[in-house]
mmCIF file of C-alpha atoms in Angstrom:
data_model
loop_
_atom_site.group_PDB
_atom_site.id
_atom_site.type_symbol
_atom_site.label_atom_id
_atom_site.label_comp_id
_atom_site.label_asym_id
_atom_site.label_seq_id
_atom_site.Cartn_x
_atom_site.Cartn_y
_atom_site.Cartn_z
ATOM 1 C CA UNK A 1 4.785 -19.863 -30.520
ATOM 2 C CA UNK A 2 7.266 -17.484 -29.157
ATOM 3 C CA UNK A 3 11.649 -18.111 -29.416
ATOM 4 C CA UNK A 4 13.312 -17.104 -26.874
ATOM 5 C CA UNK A 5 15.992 -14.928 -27.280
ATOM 6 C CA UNK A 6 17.533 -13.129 -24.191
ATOM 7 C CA UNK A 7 17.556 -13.397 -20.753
ATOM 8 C CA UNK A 8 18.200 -9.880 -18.672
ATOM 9 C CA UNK A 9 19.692 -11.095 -15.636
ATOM 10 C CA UNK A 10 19.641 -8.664 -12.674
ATOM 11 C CA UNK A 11 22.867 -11.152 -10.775
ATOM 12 C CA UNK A 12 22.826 -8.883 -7.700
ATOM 13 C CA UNK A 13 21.544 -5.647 -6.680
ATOM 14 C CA UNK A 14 24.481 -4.979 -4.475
ATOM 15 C CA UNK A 15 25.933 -1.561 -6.226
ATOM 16 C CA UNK A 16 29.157 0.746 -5.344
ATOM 17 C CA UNK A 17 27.295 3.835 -7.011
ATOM 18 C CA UNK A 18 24.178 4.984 -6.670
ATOM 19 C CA UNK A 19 23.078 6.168 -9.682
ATOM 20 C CA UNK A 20 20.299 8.660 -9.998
ATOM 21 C CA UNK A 21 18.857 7.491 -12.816
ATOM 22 C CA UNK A 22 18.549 3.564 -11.265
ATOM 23 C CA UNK A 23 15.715 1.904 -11.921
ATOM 24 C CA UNK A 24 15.546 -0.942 -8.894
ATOM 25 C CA UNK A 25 17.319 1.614 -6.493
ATOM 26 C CA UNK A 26 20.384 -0.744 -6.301
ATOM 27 C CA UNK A 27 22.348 -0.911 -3.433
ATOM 28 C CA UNK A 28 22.185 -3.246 -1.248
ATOM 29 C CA UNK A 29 21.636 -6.968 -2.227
ATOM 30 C CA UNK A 30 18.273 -8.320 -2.714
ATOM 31 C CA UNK A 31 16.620 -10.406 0.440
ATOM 32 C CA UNK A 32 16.583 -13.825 -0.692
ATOM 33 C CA UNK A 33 18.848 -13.726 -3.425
ATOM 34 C CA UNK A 34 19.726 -17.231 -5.740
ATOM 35 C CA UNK A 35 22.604 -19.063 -4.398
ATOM 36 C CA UNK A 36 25.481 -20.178 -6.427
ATOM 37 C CA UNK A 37 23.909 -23.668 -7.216
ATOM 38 C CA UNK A 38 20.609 -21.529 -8.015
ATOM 39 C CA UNK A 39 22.048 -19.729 -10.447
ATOM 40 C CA UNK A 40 23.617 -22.151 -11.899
ATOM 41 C CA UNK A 41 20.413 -24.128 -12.161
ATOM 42 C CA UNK A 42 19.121 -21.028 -13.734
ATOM 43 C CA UNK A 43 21.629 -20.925 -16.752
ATOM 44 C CA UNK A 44 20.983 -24.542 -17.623
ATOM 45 C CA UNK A 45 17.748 -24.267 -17.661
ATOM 46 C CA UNK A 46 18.223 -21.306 -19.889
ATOM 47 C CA UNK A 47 19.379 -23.469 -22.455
ATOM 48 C CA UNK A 48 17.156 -25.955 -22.135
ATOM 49 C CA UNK A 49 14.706 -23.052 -22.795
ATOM 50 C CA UNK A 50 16.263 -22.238 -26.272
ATOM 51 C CA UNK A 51 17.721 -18.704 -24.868
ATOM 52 C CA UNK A 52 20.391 -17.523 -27.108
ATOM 53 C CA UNK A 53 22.158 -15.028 -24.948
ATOM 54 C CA UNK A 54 22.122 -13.907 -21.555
ATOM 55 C CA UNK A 55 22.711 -10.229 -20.123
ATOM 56 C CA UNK A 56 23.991 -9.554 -16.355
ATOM 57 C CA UNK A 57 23.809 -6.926 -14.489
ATOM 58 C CA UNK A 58 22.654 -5.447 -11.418
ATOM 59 C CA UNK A 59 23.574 -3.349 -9.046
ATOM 60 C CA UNK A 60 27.028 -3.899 -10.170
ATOM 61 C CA UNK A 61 27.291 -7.812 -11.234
ATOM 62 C CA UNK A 62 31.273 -7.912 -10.612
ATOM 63 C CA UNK A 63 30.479 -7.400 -6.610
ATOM 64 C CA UNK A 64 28.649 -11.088 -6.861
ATOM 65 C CA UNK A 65 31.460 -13.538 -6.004
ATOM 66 C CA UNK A 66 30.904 -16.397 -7.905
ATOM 67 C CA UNK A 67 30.148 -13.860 -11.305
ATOM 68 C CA UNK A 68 32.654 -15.556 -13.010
ATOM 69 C CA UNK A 69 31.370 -19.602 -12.459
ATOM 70 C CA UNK A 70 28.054 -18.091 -13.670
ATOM 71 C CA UNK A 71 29.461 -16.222 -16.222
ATOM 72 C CA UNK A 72 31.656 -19.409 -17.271
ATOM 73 C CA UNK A 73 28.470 -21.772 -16.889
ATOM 74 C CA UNK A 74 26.943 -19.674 -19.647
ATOM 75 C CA UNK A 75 29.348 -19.506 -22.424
ATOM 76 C CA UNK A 76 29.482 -23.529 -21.556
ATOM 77 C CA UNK A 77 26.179 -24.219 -22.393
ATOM 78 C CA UNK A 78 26.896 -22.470 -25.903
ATOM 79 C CA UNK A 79 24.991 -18.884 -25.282
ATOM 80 C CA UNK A 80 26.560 -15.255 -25.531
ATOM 81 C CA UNK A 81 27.599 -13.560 -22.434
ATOM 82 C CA UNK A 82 27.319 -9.698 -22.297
ATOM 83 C CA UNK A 83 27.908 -7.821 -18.850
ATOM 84 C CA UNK A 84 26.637 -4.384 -18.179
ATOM 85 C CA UNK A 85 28.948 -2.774 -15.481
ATOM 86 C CA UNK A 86 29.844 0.437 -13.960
ATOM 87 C CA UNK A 87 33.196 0.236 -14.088
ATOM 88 C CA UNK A 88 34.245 1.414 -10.781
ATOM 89 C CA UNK A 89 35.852 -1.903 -9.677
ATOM 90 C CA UNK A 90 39.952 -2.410 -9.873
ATOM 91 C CA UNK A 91 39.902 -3.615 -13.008
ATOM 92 C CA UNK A 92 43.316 -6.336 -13.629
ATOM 93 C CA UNK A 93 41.405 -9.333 -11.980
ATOM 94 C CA UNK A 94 38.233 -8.581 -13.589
ATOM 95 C CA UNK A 95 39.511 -8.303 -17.003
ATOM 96 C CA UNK A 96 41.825 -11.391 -16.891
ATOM 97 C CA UNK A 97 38.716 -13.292 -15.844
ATOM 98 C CA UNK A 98 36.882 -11.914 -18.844
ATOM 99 C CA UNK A 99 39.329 -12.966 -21.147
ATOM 100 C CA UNK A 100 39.547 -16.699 -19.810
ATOM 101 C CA UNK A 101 35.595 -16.838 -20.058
ATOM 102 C CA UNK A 102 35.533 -15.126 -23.643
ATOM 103 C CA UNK A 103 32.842 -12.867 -22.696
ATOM 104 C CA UNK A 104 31.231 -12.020 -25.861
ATOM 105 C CA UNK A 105 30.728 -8.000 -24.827
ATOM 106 C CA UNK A 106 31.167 -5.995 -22.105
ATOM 107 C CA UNK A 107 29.582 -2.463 -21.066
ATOM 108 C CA UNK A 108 30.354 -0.001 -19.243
ATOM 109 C CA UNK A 109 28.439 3.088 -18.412
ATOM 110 C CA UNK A 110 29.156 6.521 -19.363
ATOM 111 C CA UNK A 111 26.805 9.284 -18.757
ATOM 112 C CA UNK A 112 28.839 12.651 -19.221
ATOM 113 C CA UNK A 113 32.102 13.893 -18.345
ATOM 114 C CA UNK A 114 33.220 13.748 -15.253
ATOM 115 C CA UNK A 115 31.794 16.563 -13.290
ATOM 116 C CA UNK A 116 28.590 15.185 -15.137
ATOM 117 C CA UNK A 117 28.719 11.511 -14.478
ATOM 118 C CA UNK A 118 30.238 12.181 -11.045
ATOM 119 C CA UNK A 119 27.371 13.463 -9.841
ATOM 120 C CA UNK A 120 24.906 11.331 -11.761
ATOM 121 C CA UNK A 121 26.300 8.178 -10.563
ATOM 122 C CA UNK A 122 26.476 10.146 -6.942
ATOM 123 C CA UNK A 123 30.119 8.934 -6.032
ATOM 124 C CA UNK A 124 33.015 11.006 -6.895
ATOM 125 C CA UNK A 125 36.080 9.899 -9.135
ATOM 126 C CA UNK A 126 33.227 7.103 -10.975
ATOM 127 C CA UNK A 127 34.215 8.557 -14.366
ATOM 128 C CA UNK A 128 37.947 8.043 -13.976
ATOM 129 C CA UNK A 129 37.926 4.598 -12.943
ATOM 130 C CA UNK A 130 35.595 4.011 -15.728
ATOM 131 C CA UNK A 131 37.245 5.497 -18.052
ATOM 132 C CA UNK A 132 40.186 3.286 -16.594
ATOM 133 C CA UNK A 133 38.398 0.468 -16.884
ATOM 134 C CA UNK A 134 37.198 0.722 -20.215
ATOM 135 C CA UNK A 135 41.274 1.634 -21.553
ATOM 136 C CA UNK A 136 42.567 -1.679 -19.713
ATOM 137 C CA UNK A 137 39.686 -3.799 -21.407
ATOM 138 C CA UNK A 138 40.618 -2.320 -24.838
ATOM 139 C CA UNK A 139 44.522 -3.044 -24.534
ATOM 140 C CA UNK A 140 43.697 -6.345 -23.992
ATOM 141 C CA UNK A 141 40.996 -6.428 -26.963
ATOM 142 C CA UNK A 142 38.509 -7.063 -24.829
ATOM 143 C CA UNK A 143 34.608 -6.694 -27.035
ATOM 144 C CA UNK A 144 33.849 -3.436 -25.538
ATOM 145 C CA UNK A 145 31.335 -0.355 -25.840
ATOM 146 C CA UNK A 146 29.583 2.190 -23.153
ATOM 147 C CA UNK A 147 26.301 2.766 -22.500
ATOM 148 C CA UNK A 148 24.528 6.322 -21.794
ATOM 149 C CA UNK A 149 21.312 6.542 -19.826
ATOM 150 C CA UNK A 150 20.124 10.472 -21.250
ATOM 151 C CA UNK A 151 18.439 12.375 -18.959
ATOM 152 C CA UNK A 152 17.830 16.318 -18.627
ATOM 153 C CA UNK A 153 21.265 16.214 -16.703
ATOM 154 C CA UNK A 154 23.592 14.713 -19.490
ATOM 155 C CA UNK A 155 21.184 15.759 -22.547
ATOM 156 C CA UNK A 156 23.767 18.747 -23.684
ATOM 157 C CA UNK A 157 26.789 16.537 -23.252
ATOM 158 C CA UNK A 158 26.128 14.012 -25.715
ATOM 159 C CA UNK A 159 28.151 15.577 -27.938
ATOM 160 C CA UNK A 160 31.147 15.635 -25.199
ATOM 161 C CA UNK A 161 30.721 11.625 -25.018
ATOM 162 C CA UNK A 162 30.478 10.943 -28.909
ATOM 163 C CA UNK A 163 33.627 12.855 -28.805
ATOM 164 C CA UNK A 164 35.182 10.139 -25.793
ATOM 165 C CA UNK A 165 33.485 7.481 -28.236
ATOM 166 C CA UNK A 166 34.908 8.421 -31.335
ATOM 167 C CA UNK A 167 38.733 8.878 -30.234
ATOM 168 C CA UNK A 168 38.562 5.458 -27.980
ATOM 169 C CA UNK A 169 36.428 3.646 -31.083
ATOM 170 C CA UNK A 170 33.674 2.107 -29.035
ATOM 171 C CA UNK A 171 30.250 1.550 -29.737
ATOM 172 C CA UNK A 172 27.785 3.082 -28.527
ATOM 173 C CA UNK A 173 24.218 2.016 -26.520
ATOM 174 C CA UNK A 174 22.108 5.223 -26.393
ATOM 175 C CA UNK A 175 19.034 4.844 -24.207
ATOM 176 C CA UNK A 176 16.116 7.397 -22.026
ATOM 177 C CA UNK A 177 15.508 7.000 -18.682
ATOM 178 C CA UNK A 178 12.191 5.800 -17.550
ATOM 179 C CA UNK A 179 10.450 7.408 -14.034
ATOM 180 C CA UNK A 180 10.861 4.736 -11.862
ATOM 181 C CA UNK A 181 13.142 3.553 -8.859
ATOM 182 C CA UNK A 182 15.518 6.944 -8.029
ATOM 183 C CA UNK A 183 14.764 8.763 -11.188
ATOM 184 C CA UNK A 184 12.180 11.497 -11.191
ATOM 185 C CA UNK A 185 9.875 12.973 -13.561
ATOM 186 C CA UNK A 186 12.415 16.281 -13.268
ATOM 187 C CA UNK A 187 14.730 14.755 -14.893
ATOM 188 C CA UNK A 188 13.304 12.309 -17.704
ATOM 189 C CA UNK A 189 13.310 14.472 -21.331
ATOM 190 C CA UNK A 190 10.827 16.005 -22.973
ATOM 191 C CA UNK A 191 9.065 14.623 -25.871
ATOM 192 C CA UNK A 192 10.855 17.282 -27.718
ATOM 193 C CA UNK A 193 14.194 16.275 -26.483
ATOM 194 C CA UNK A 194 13.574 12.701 -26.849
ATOM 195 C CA UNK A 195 12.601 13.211 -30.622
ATOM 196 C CA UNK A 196 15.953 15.071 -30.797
ATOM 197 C CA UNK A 197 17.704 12.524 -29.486
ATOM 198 C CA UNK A 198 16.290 10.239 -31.833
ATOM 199 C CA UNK A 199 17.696 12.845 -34.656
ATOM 200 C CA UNK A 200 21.235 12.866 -32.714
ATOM 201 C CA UNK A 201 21.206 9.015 -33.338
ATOM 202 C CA UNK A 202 20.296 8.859 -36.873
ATOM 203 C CA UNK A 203 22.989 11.917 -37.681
ATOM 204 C CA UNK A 204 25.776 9.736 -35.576
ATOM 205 C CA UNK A 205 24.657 6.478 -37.649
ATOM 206 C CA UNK A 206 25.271 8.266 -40.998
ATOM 207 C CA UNK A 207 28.015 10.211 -40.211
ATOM 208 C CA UNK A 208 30.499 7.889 -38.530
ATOM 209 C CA UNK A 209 31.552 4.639 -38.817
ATOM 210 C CA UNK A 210 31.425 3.693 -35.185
ATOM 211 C CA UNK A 211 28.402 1.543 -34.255
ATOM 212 C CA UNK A 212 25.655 2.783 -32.822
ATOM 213 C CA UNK A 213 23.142 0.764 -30.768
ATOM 214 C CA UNK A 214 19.540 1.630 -30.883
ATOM 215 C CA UNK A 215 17.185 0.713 -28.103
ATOM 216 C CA UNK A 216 14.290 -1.624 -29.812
ATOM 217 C CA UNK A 217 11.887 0.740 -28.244
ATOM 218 C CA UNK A 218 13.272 3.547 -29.846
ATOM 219 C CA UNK A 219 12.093 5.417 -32.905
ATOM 220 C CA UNK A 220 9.128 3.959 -32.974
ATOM 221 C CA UNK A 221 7.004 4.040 -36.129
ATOM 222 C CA UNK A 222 8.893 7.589 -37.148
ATOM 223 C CA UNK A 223 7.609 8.548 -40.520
ATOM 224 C CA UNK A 224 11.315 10.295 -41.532
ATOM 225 C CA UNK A 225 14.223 9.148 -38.513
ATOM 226 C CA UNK A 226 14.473 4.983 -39.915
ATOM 227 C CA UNK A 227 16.781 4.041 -37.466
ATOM 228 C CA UNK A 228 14.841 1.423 -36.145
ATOM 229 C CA UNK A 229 12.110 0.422 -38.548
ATOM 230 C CA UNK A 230 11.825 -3.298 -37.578
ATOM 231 C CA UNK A 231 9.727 -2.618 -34.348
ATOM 232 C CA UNK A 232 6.798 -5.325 -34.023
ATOM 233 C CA UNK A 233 5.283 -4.570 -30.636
ATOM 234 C CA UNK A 234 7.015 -5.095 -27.659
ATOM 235 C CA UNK A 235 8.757 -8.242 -26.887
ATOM 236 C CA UNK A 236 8.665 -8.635 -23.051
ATOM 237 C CA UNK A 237 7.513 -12.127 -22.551
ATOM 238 C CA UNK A 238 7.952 -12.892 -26.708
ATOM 239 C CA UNK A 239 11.705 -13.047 -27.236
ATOM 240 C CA UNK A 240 13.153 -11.481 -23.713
ATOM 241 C CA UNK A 241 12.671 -12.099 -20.246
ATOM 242 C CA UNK A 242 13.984 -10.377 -17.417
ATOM 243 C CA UNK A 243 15.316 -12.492 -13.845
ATOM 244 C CA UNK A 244 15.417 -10.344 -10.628
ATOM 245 C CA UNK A 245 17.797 -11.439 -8.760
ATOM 246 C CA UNK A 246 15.651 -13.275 -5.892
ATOM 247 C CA UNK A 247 14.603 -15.314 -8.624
ATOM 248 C CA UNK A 248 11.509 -13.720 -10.129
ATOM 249 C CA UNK A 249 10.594 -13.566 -13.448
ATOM 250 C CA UNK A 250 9.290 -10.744 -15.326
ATOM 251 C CA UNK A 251 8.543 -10.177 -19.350
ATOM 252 C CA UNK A 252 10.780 -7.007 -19.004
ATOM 253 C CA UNK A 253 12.653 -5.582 -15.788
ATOM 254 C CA UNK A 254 11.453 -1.994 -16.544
ATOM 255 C CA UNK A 255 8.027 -2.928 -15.872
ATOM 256 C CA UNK A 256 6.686 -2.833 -11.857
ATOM 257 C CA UNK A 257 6.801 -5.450 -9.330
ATOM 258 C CA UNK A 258 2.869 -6.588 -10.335
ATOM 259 C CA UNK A 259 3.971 -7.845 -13.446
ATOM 260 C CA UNK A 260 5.910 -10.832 -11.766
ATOM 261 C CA UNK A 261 4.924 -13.908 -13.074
ATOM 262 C CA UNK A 262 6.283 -16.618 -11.080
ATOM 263 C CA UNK A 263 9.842 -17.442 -9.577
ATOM 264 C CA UNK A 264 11.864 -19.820 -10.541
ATOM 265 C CA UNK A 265 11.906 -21.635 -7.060
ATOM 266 C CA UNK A 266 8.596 -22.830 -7.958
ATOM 267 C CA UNK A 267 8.489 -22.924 -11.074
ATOM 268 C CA UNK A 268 11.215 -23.890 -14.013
ATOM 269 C CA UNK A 269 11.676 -21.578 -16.896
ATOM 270 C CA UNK A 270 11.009 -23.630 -19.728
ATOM 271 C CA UNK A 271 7.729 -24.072 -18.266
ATOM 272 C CA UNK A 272 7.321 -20.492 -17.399
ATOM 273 C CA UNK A 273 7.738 -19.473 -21.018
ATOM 274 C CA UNK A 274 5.978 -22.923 -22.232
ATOM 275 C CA UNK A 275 2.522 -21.734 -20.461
ATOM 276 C CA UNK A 276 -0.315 -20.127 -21.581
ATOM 277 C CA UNK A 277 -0.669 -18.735 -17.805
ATOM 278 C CA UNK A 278 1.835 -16.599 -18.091
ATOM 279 C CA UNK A 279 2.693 -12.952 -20.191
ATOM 280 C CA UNK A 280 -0.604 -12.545 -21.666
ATOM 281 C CA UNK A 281 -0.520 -8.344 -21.745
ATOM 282 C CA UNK A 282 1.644 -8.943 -24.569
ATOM 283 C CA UNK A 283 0.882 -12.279 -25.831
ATOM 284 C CA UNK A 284 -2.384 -12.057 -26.272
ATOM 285 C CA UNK A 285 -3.121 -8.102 -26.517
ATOM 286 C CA UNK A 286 -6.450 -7.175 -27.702
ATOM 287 C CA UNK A 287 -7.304 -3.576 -29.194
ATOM 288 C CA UNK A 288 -9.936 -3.078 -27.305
ATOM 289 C CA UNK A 289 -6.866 -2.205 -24.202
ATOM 290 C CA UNK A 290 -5.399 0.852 -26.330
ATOM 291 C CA UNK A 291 -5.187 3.751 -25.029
ATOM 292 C CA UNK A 292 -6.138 7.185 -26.169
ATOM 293 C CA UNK A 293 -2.520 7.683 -27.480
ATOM 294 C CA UNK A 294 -2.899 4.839 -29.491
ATOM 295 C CA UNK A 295 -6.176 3.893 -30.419
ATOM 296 C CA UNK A 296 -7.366 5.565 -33.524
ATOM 297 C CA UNK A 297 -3.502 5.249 -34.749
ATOM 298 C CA UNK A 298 -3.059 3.647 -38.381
ATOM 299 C CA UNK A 299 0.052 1.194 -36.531
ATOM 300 C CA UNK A 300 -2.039 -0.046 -33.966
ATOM 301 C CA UNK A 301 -2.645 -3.660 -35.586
ATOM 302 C CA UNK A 302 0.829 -4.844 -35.182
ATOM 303 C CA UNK A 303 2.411 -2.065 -32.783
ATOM 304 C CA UNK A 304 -0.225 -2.615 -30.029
ATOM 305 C CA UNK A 305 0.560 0.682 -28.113
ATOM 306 C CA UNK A 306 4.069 0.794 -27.990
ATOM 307 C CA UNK A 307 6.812 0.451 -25.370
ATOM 308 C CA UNK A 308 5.172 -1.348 -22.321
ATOM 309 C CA UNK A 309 7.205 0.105 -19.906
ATOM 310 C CA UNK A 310 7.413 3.305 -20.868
ATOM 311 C CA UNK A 311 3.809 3.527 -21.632
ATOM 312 C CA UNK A 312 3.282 2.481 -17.571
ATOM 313 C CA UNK A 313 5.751 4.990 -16.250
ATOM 314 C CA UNK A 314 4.935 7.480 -18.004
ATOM 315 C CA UNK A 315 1.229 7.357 -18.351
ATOM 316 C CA UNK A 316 -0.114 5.021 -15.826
ATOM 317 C CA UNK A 317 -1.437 2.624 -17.691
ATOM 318 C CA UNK A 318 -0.367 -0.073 -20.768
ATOM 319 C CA UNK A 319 -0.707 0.613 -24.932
ATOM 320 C CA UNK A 320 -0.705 3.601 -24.381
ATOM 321 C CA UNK A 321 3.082 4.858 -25.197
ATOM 322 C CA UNK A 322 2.913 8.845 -25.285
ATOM 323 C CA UNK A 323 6.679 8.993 -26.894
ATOM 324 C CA UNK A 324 6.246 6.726 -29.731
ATOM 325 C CA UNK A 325 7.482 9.230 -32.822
ATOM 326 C CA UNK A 326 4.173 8.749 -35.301
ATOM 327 C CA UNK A 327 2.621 10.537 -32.545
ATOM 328 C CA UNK A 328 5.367 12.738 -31.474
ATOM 329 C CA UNK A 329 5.460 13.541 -35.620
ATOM 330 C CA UNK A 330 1.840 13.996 -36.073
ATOM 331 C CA UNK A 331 1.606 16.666 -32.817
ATOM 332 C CA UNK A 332 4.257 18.349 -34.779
ATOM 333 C CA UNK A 333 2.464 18.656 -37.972
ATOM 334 C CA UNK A 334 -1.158 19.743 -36.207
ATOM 335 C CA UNK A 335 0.922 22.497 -34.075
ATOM 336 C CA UNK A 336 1.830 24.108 -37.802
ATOM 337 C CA UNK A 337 -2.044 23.750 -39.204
#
């Protein structure tokens, strides 16, 4: 019933920052985490699964030592690589591995300037050997773009990095922070910020030609900001699955440690995503579950309250998303009657 698509790989949780915003509080390595002839288990039976792509990332996925077999194992079997990295690594070995493997993309994370990011990433000198980073993997020609986690701490410097974006010609991956692992509810933006930040994206989209990528839980049924209108309830479990590094399987990493399923020790992942057993708060959602944010809305049917994830961190509780933009739009419109 459901095609896979990607699988978020979380290949270590051993980090060199320590990021204020991280979600899993990476820094040291997961107890128990897959050995090298795990892992590569784990990418072949990705294909076997029908998984088109795979993301890694950690912690910092470069501070694995075998990255590269793994990463090598999966363009092998035929799927897209993309790694997701902070960039504070010497970069010449890296990047000559990258180009031998033909990674399909690479990230690395930008969050402000560098007083900004400095402190957001909590280790000083993170922005230049990012920014390092990122210029060595473009004079090679390298597939490259950053990523930016806003929070109330970066918020007024997005214009600052869509200036860095523009001159280097990246693209871009724009995304919120969630409460969870280090970050705090101080920090996370408002609804009124996020709803900005949703208007930031759509102005960047139509103004420049650099490409913009929008989170799939962004924007979400906005009556007048279509910069993602293809949102079809969330697709943890339906197209995506996220692999802690230990081995255990989620729907979507962002969601908390009682939504693991099974691990893959026990279990293979074809039959993980072949079984009725598993994924069933988003397989087989019922309307009856909404919450009060979400259930006397008109999208409910086929939106079926929203981003998971966000709707647990910030609420408590699933379908039940409090930043989706219908209802960030309609609170508008009743503050003015």
């Amino acid at each position: 019933m459901y095609a896979p698509d990607l699988l978020i790989w979380e290949l270590t949780l051993k980090c060199n920052l320590r990021c204020i915003h991280c979600g899993s509080k990476a820094g040291e390595k997961r107890e128990g985490e897959l050995t090298t002839r795990e892992a590569l288990n784990v990418v072949k039976d990705a294909a076997e699964t029908g998984f088109k792509g795979i993301v890694l990332f950690g912690g910092e996925p470069f501070l694995r030592k075998d990255w590269s077999k793994i990463a090598k194992e999966i363009k092998e079997f035929g799927m897209k690589l993309s790694i997701v990295s902070g960039g504070f690594l010497k970069s010449s070995t890296i990047i000559d591995k990258l180009m031998k493997i033909e990674v399909d993309f690479l990230q690395i994370g930008i969050d402000g300037m560098q007083k900004t990011h400095d402190e957001i990433r909590g280790v000083s000198g993170a922005f230049n050997k990012a920014v390092h980073f990122i210029k060595e993997a473009k004079r090679v020609g390298l597939p490259l773009g950053i990523i930016t986690t806003v929070q109330k701490k970066n918020f007024k410097e997005l214009h600052k990095i869509k200036e860095f974006v523009i001159r280097e010609n990246l693209e871009w991956q724009i995304q919120e922070i969630l409460p969870m692992g280090r970050a705090n509810k101080d920090i996370v933006l408002s609804r009124e910020e996020y709803y900005l930040l949703g208007i930031f994206m759509k102005m960047m989209k139509k103004k420049y030609s650099i490409k913009i990528i929008v989170p799939h839980n962004m924007a979400i049924n906005s009556q007048y900001i279509d910069i993602n209108p293809s949102w079809e309830s969330c697709i943890a479990g339906k197209k995506v699955l996220g692999l802690q590094s230990n081995g255990n399987i989620k729907g979507c990493l962002a969601l908390p440690d009682e939504f693991i399923e099974a691990n893959i020790r026990e279990k293979k992942l074809i039959d993980i995503w072949n079984s009725d057993e598993f994924f069933q708060y988003s397989r087989k959602h019922c309307e009856e579950k909404l919450g009060e944010n979400c259930r006397l809305c008109k999208y409910a049917k086929f939106c079926k309250g929203g981003c998971l994830a966000r709707s647990y961190w910030m609420t408590g509780k699933l379908y039940n998303d409090p930043y989706c933009f219908y209802l960030i739009e309609k609170d508008f419109r009743d503050s003015f009657i």
